[in-house]
Amino acid sequence: MKALKKYNVVPRLPDVLSPLKDLAENLWFGWHPEVSILFRRINPALWKESSHNPMYLLGRVDQERLEELVKDEGFLSELKRVHESFTEYMAASSRNDLKKETGVDCLAAYFSMEFGIVESLRIYSGGLGILAGDHLKSASDLNYPLVGITLLYQEGYFRQYLNTDGWQQEEYLENDFSNLPVDLLRDENGSPVTVEVSFQGQPVQIQIWRTMVGRIPLYMLDTNTEANPPEIRYTTARLYGGNLEVRIRQEIVLGIGGVRVLDRLGIKPNVYHMNEGHSAFSALERIRSLQEKESLSFDAARELVIATNVFTTHTPVPAGNDVFSTELMEQYFPDYAQTMGIAFKVLLAFGRENPWDDNEPFCMTVLALRLSAHANGVSRLHSQISQNMWKKVWPKNPVEDIPIAQVTNGIHIPTWISQDMSRLFNRYLGPKWMEDPDNEKVWKTIDQIPDSELWQTHERSREHLITFARQRLRRQSENRGASKRELEAACSALHPEILTIGFGRRFATYKRATLIFRDEERLIRLLTDPERPVQIIFAGKAHPQDHNGKELIKHITHFARHENIANRIVFLENYSMKLSRHILQGSDIWLNTPRRGMEACGTSGMKGIPNGTLNMSVLDGWWIEGYDSRYGWAIGHGEIYEDRDLQDDVESRDIYNLLENEIVPLFYERGPDGIPRPWVKMMKDAMRDLCAVFNSHRMVQEYTHRFYVGAARRWNELSKDNMAGARNLADWRQKLLTNWDAISISNIKSGKTVDLPVKSSLEITADIHLAGLAPEDVDVALYYGPLNLKEEFVERNIEIMEATNNDGNGNQHYVGFVPCGQTGKFGFTIRIMPSSKQLETPYTTGLVVWADEGNH
């Protein structure tokens, strides 16, 4: 039976405790432990039960306890101090620090399918969401103008538990929005603010929730409203749940609905950042909206959207990118294409590597790449892999010129560092380390911390981890109906002084969680060495449909039951932010074993660094950039074998060799005071060199200054004078398209090309037939560099050629100079592209002319 009427009950706080409500309603508490400590003091058991959700706690704590707190002078004093700190932090949101830095009004809208901000708001599954959450936190700390857009899931991602055979089971728990720090936006009449999208011609109502991430608003879209039929309400039920039709509906809500939400709320971003391809429909909706509101042509609206879009791809394998069949697209987008004034086939072409292939499905990553002036991978290697993956989108450019840049991910250090380590840094680095974690000068002072204090602080984190793991293991055993003997074993598992290896991540097969089990006898010897033992803690979820990933979990749990390993291996269920923090803070080694080239970045290893956890990893993702033998270990040397079984054998042996010959001896090499000083030196070296680089403050500033500010400037240029710039740019592009095929290069001449002395230069001239174009419409460049034995460019450099005289027949004479800076075999060619002064990046046109053998 359904209720006749609905109502919400909210906590009734005495006036003196009213600041608690301010602190509970902002996710700032997620990276300021003093707030969490305050709420835990109210009722420790309730705080734990709530998954550290202050709104839930305030709604459940009894009134008598609140009255006790009114008389607790110590609590009131701490509440006043913490609230003043929060108020001071939030007061700075009225400043636009970025405008002071750059002179540009810049507001970025950051779209992501998931956000991992605090444990209790379960709208994340893994690394992508955690990264998005850290992005918002750093934008808040930096006071950069940004808004977030995502979906609010009724059930979120699944809770994991294992059956008696070690097989992963999933259950979905409902999010109680009334007891979360989220607000349903209402209009002046108290009705929910909504926007509308369409599914197959059927109107769909979307309501809007908001939470504050420090100074940054995060808007969450929800289809679970009575205005929608049951099958539509389910659209935003589960993160990554359901079939492809549910997925396309979710991405319509996120992309198209997200743009409409910003418009409905009067928020006017001039930069849009798509974090992965899930939100790529936002680019289409922006075009349609500009056509409608500004009376722009499709071409003019597209120019404005491309110039102000940023796209980050995270997936280094084709199967990880969302692809929809033509038949599914036909169910949802023909009418939408009509509202844009384009044919449905034209819309499909934007999502195809080959726009003319009617059999190719529609790819969200391709759509985002075609409609973004700025695109990037999330590590140096991932950027290179992405260039190769998507080279067909730019068929006339060599792979090294594919416009996918690199912005290596980072982590929000205040979120991931232990409280003990944070307090230690406060004492020796000064409290500003948290405000300025990307300042290299701050981390250069790490040697001021005595070795003994740093080691003791890390040891406390390991002790906390072992205590937490034992409690979690006992609860897991109880839930499976374990015997008394098994419960006792859970309480004595692991040891607080043993070398501890942590492995926590998604259980996809390419991450090779069981690589360390390749030689079980050798592993058992390591685990049970009487003088220098090792223990390993595993955690992670497999996708509900990934049976191979579930088999890996089962294999680990079965191995952990061997009596002869003395509880030295455990698997902790239901990997989450809370569990991740414990393992990252308390492990001595963070193990990462992906197949090289398949880990886009892998930020989990970064989170261990400020906690004193060292990395042992395959040279993939961020570790290629971060690795140095002074503070970590590389598994292999970056080789990729055609025989994967052979590669697994080689790299598993490398793991055993590193543990036996380097890691274990170094960890147990203790001085008279019991401190492993060479190990502690590695901890300090890692902190000094890596913390300033691999953090999200650096990452957000890089996105902002490399992409956001330039995109905002382009918005200003193209939108002024009633969008005249966008219209002119569309006309100019049409002129390029009309004349481009008639461009030709002839009479290429160069001076002496044999035995040129170092420090000289090579003069090169050419005649360019520009057809109906002018010199200012194009960039004519010398494309040169060293050659390999196949006479292919090993590296390439570019020197712009200058236009000199015109022969009156449409032939423009050009001259340029190649510097000869070093010895070796070199070559050059000539490349013509649209003018970079007219476009944020000329690659978005797909136009290029190369000199060929017939031009001599």
PDB file of C-alpha atoms in Angstrom, residues 333-459:
ATOM      1  CA  PHE A 333      17.684  10.542 -32.393  1.00  0.00           C
ATOM      2  CA  PRO A 334      15.948  11.059 -35.791  1.00  0.00           C
ATOM      3  CA  ASP A 335      13.565  13.672 -34.354  1.00  0.00           C
ATOM      4  CA  TYR A 336      16.409  15.273 -32.429  1.00  0.00           C
ATOM      5  CA  ALA A 337      18.464  15.607 -35.631  1.00  0.00           C
ATOM      6  CA  GLN A 338      15.491  17.280 -37.255  1.00  0.00           C
ATOM      7  CA  THR A 339      15.368  19.919 -34.491  1.00  0.00           C
ATOM      8  CA  MET A 340      19.014  20.709 -35.366  1.00  0.00           C
ATOM      9  CA  GLY A 341      18.201  21.090 -39.059  1.00  0.00           C
ATOM     10  CA  ILE A 342      20.460  18.224 -40.123  1.00  0.00           C
ATOM     11  CA  ALA A 343      19.826  14.800 -41.575  1.00  0.00           C
ATOM     12  CA  PHE A 344      19.952  11.858 -39.188  1.00  0.00           C
ATOM     13  CA  LYS A 345      22.859  10.436 -41.232  1.00  0.00           C
ATOM     14  CA  VAL A 346      24.824  13.623 -40.610  1.00  0.00           C
ATOM     15  CA  LEU A 347      24.282  13.255 -36.864  1.00  0.00           C
ATOM     16  CA  LEU A 348      25.470   9.627 -37.033  1.00  0.00           C
ATOM     17  CA  ALA A 349      28.568  10.684 -38.969  1.00  0.00           C
ATOM     18  CA  PHE A 350      29.792  12.712 -35.980  1.00  0.00           C
ATOM     19  CA  GLY A 351      30.048   9.467 -33.994  1.00  0.00           C
ATOM     20  CA  ARG A 352      31.796   7.375 -36.652  1.00  0.00           C
ATOM     21  CA  GLU A 353      35.500   7.088 -37.355  1.00  0.00           C
ATOM     22  CA  ASN A 354      34.588   6.809 -41.042  1.00  0.00           C
ATOM     23  CA  PRO A 355      31.650   9.218 -41.488  1.00  0.00           C
ATOM     24  CA  TRP A 356      30.695   7.582 -44.795  1.00  0.00           C
ATOM     25  CA  ASP A 357      30.434   4.029 -43.453  1.00  0.00           C
ATOM     26  CA  ASP A 358      26.726   3.376 -42.870  1.00  0.00           C
ATOM     27  CA  ASN A 359      27.523   0.067 -41.168  1.00  0.00           C
ATOM     28  CA  GLU A 360      29.736   1.562 -38.462  1.00  0.00           C
ATOM     29  CA  PRO A 361      28.083   1.940 -35.038  1.00  0.00           C
ATOM     30  CA  PHE A 362      27.907   5.241 -33.177  1.00  0.00           C
ATOM     31  CA  CYS A 363      30.758   5.831 -30.704  1.00  0.00           C
ATOM     32  CA  MET A 364      30.466   8.385 -27.905  1.00  0.00           C
ATOM     33  CA  THR A 365      34.245   8.872 -27.753  1.00  0.00           C
ATOM     34  CA  VAL A 366      34.374   9.715 -31.466  1.00  0.00           C
ATOM     35  CA  LEU A 367      31.496  12.176 -31.003  1.00  0.00           C
ATOM     36  CA  ALA A 368      33.369  13.889 -28.166  1.00  0.00           C
ATOM     37  CA  LEU A 369      36.630  13.998 -30.132  1.00  0.00           C
ATOM     38  CA  ARG A 370      34.985  15.484 -33.240  1.00  0.00           C
ATOM     39  CA  LEU A 371      33.260  18.202 -31.232  1.00  0.00           C
ATOM     40  CA  SER A 372      36.109  19.258 -28.905  1.00  0.00           C
ATOM     41  CA  ALA A 373      39.014  21.582 -29.619  1.00  0.00           C
ATOM     42  CA  HIS A 374      40.809  20.170 -26.580  1.00  0.00           C
ATOM     43  CA  ALA A 375      41.193  16.457 -25.938  1.00  0.00           C
ATOM     44  CA  ASN A 376      43.572  14.616 -23.634  1.00  0.00           C
ATOM     45  CA  GLY A 377      44.592  11.289 -22.212  1.00  0.00           C
ATOM     46  CA  VAL A 378      45.371  10.902 -18.522  1.00  0.00           C
ATOM     47  CA  SER A 379      49.061   9.929 -18.657  1.00  0.00           C
ATOM     48  CA  ARG A 380      51.851  10.232 -21.182  1.00  0.00           C
ATOM     49  CA  LEU A 381      51.601   6.617 -22.351  1.00  0.00           C
ATOM     50  CA  HIS A 382      47.801   6.726 -22.385  1.00  0.00           C
ATOM     51  CA  SER A 383      47.879   9.826 -24.576  1.00  0.00           C
ATOM     52  CA  GLN A 384      50.109   8.005 -27.062  1.00  0.00           C
ATOM     53  CA  ILE A 385      47.875   4.923 -26.986  1.00  0.00           C
ATOM     54  CA  SER A 386      44.799   7.112 -27.507  1.00  0.00           C
ATOM     55  CA  GLN A 387      46.431   8.802 -30.488  1.00  0.00           C
ATOM     56  CA  ASN A 388      46.911   5.393 -32.062  1.00  0.00           C
ATOM     57  CA  MET A 389      43.420   4.194 -31.090  1.00  0.00           C
ATOM     58  CA  TRP A 390      41.637   7.151 -32.675  1.00  0.00           C
ATOM     59  CA  LYS A 391      43.923   7.956 -35.618  1.00  0.00           C
ATOM     60  CA  LYS A 392      41.155   7.058 -38.077  1.00  0.00           C
ATOM     61  CA  VAL A 393      39.260  10.177 -36.972  1.00  0.00           C
ATOM     62  CA  TRP A 394      42.123  12.194 -38.542  1.00  0.00           C
ATOM     63  CA  PRO A 395      43.121   9.936 -41.489  1.00  0.00           C
ATOM     64  CA  LYS A 396      45.432  12.487 -43.148  1.00  0.00           C
ATOM     65  CA  ASN A 397      47.617  13.105 -40.092  1.00  0.00           C
ATOM     66  CA  PRO A 398      50.483  10.931 -38.828  1.00  0.00           C
ATOM     67  CA  VAL A 399      49.677   9.323 -35.498  1.00  0.00           C
ATOM     68  CA  GLU A 400      52.054  11.577 -33.542  1.00  0.00           C
ATOM     69  CA  ASP A 401      50.053  14.616 -34.736  1.00  0.00           C
ATOM     70  CA  ILE A 402      46.675  13.291 -33.562  1.00  0.00           C
ATOM     71  CA  PRO A 403      45.382  16.102 -31.302  1.00  0.00           C
ATOM     72  CA  ILE A 404      45.056  14.176 -28.035  1.00  0.00           C
ATOM     73  CA  ALA A 405      47.258  15.880 -25.457  1.00  0.00           C
ATOM     74  CA  GLN A 406      48.438  14.674 -22.064  1.00  0.00           C
ATOM     75  CA  VAL A 407      47.225  15.793 -18.643  1.00  0.00           C
ATOM     76  CA  THR A 408      48.363  13.204 -16.133  1.00  0.00           C
ATOM     77  CA  ASN A 409      45.870  12.572 -13.346  1.00  0.00           C
ATOM     78  CA  GLY A 410      46.485  13.542  -9.747  1.00  0.00           C
ATOM     79  CA  ILE A 411      44.955  12.882  -6.344  1.00  0.00           C
ATOM     80  CA  HIS A 412      43.501  15.190  -3.701  1.00  0.00           C
ATOM     81  CA  ILE A 413      46.072  14.590  -0.983  1.00  0.00           C
ATOM     82  CA  PRO A 414      44.004  15.920   1.971  1.00  0.00           C
ATOM     83  CA  THR A 415      41.317  13.330   1.163  1.00  0.00           C
ATOM     84  CA  TRP A 416      43.676  10.355   1.089  1.00  0.00           C
ATOM     85  CA  ILE A 417      46.294  11.086   3.738  1.00  0.00           C
ATOM     86  CA  SER A 418      45.954   9.572   7.219  1.00  0.00           C
ATOM     87  CA  GLN A 419      45.155  11.864  10.106  1.00  0.00           C
ATOM     88  CA  ASP A 420      48.373  10.926  11.865  1.00  0.00           C
ATOM     89  CA  MET A 421      50.497  11.710   8.810  1.00  0.00           C
ATOM     90  CA  SER A 422      48.580  14.951   8.248  1.00  0.00           C
ATOM     91  CA  ARG A 423      49.320  16.073  11.800  1.00  0.00           C
ATOM     92  CA  LEU A 424      52.995  15.164  11.317  1.00  0.00           C
ATOM     93  CA  PHE A 425      53.142  17.306   8.165  1.00  0.00           C
ATOM     94  CA  ASN A 426      51.448  20.166   9.999  1.00  0.00           C
ATOM     95  CA  ARG A 427      54.215  20.133  12.605  1.00  0.00           C
ATOM     96  CA  TYR A 428      57.176  19.983  10.225  1.00  0.00           C
ATOM     97  CA  LEU A 429      55.978  21.345   6.865  1.00  0.00           C
ATOM     98  CA  GLY A 430      53.614  23.955   8.283  1.00  0.00           C
ATOM     99  CA  PRO A 431      49.814  23.952   7.966  1.00  0.00           C
ATOM    100  CA  LYS A 432      49.950  25.493   4.496  1.00  0.00           C
ATOM    101  CA  TRP A 433      51.107  22.214   2.938  1.00  0.00           C
ATOM    102  CA  MET A 434      47.431  21.276   2.683  1.00  0.00           C
ATOM    103  CA  GLU A 435      46.506  24.536   0.963  1.00  0.00           C
ATOM    104  CA  ASP A 436      49.409  24.346  -1.458  1.00  0.00           C
ATOM    105  CA  PRO A 437      50.147  20.637  -2.040  1.00  0.00           C
ATOM    106  CA  ASP A 438      51.591  21.224  -5.506  1.00  0.00           C
ATOM    107  CA  ASN A 439      54.293  23.559  -4.170  1.00  0.00           C
ATOM    108  CA  GLU A 440      57.659  21.834  -4.658  1.00  0.00           C
ATOM    109  CA  LYS A 441      59.277  24.054  -2.030  1.00  0.00           C
ATOM    110  CA  VAL A 442      56.924  22.658   0.611  1.00  0.00           C
ATOM    111  CA  TRP A 443      57.906  19.061  -0.127  1.00  0.00           C
ATOM    112  CA  LYS A 444      61.619  19.902  -0.263  1.00  0.00           C
ATOM    113  CA  THR A 445      61.437  20.310   3.533  1.00  0.00           C
ATOM    114  CA  ILE A 446      60.409  16.679   4.095  1.00  0.00           C
ATOM    115  CA  ASP A 447      63.874  15.898   5.513  1.00  0.00           C
ATOM    116  CA  GLN A 448      63.033  18.050   8.525  1.00  0.00           C
ATOM    117  CA  ILE A 449      60.858  15.184   9.758  1.00  0.00           C
ATOM    118  CA  PRO A 450      62.953  12.837  11.954  1.00  0.00           C
ATOM    119  CA  ASP A 451      63.159   9.317  10.545  1.00  0.00           C
ATOM    120  CA  SER A 452      61.855   7.894  13.809  1.00  0.00           C
ATOM    121  CA  GLU A 453      58.701  10.021  13.778  1.00  0.00           C
ATOM    122  CA  LEU A 454      57.922   9.312  10.136  1.00  0.00           C
ATOM    123  CA  TRP A 455      58.382   5.570  10.622  1.00  0.00           C
ATOM    124  CA  GLN A 456      56.341   5.460  13.834  1.00  0.00           C
ATOM    125  CA  THR A 457      53.542   7.389  12.137  1.00  0.00           C
ATOM    126  CA  HIS A 458      53.443   4.919   9.265  1.00  0.00           C
ATOM    127  CA  GLU A 459      53.566   1.996  11.686  1.00  0.00           C
TER     128      GLU A 459
END
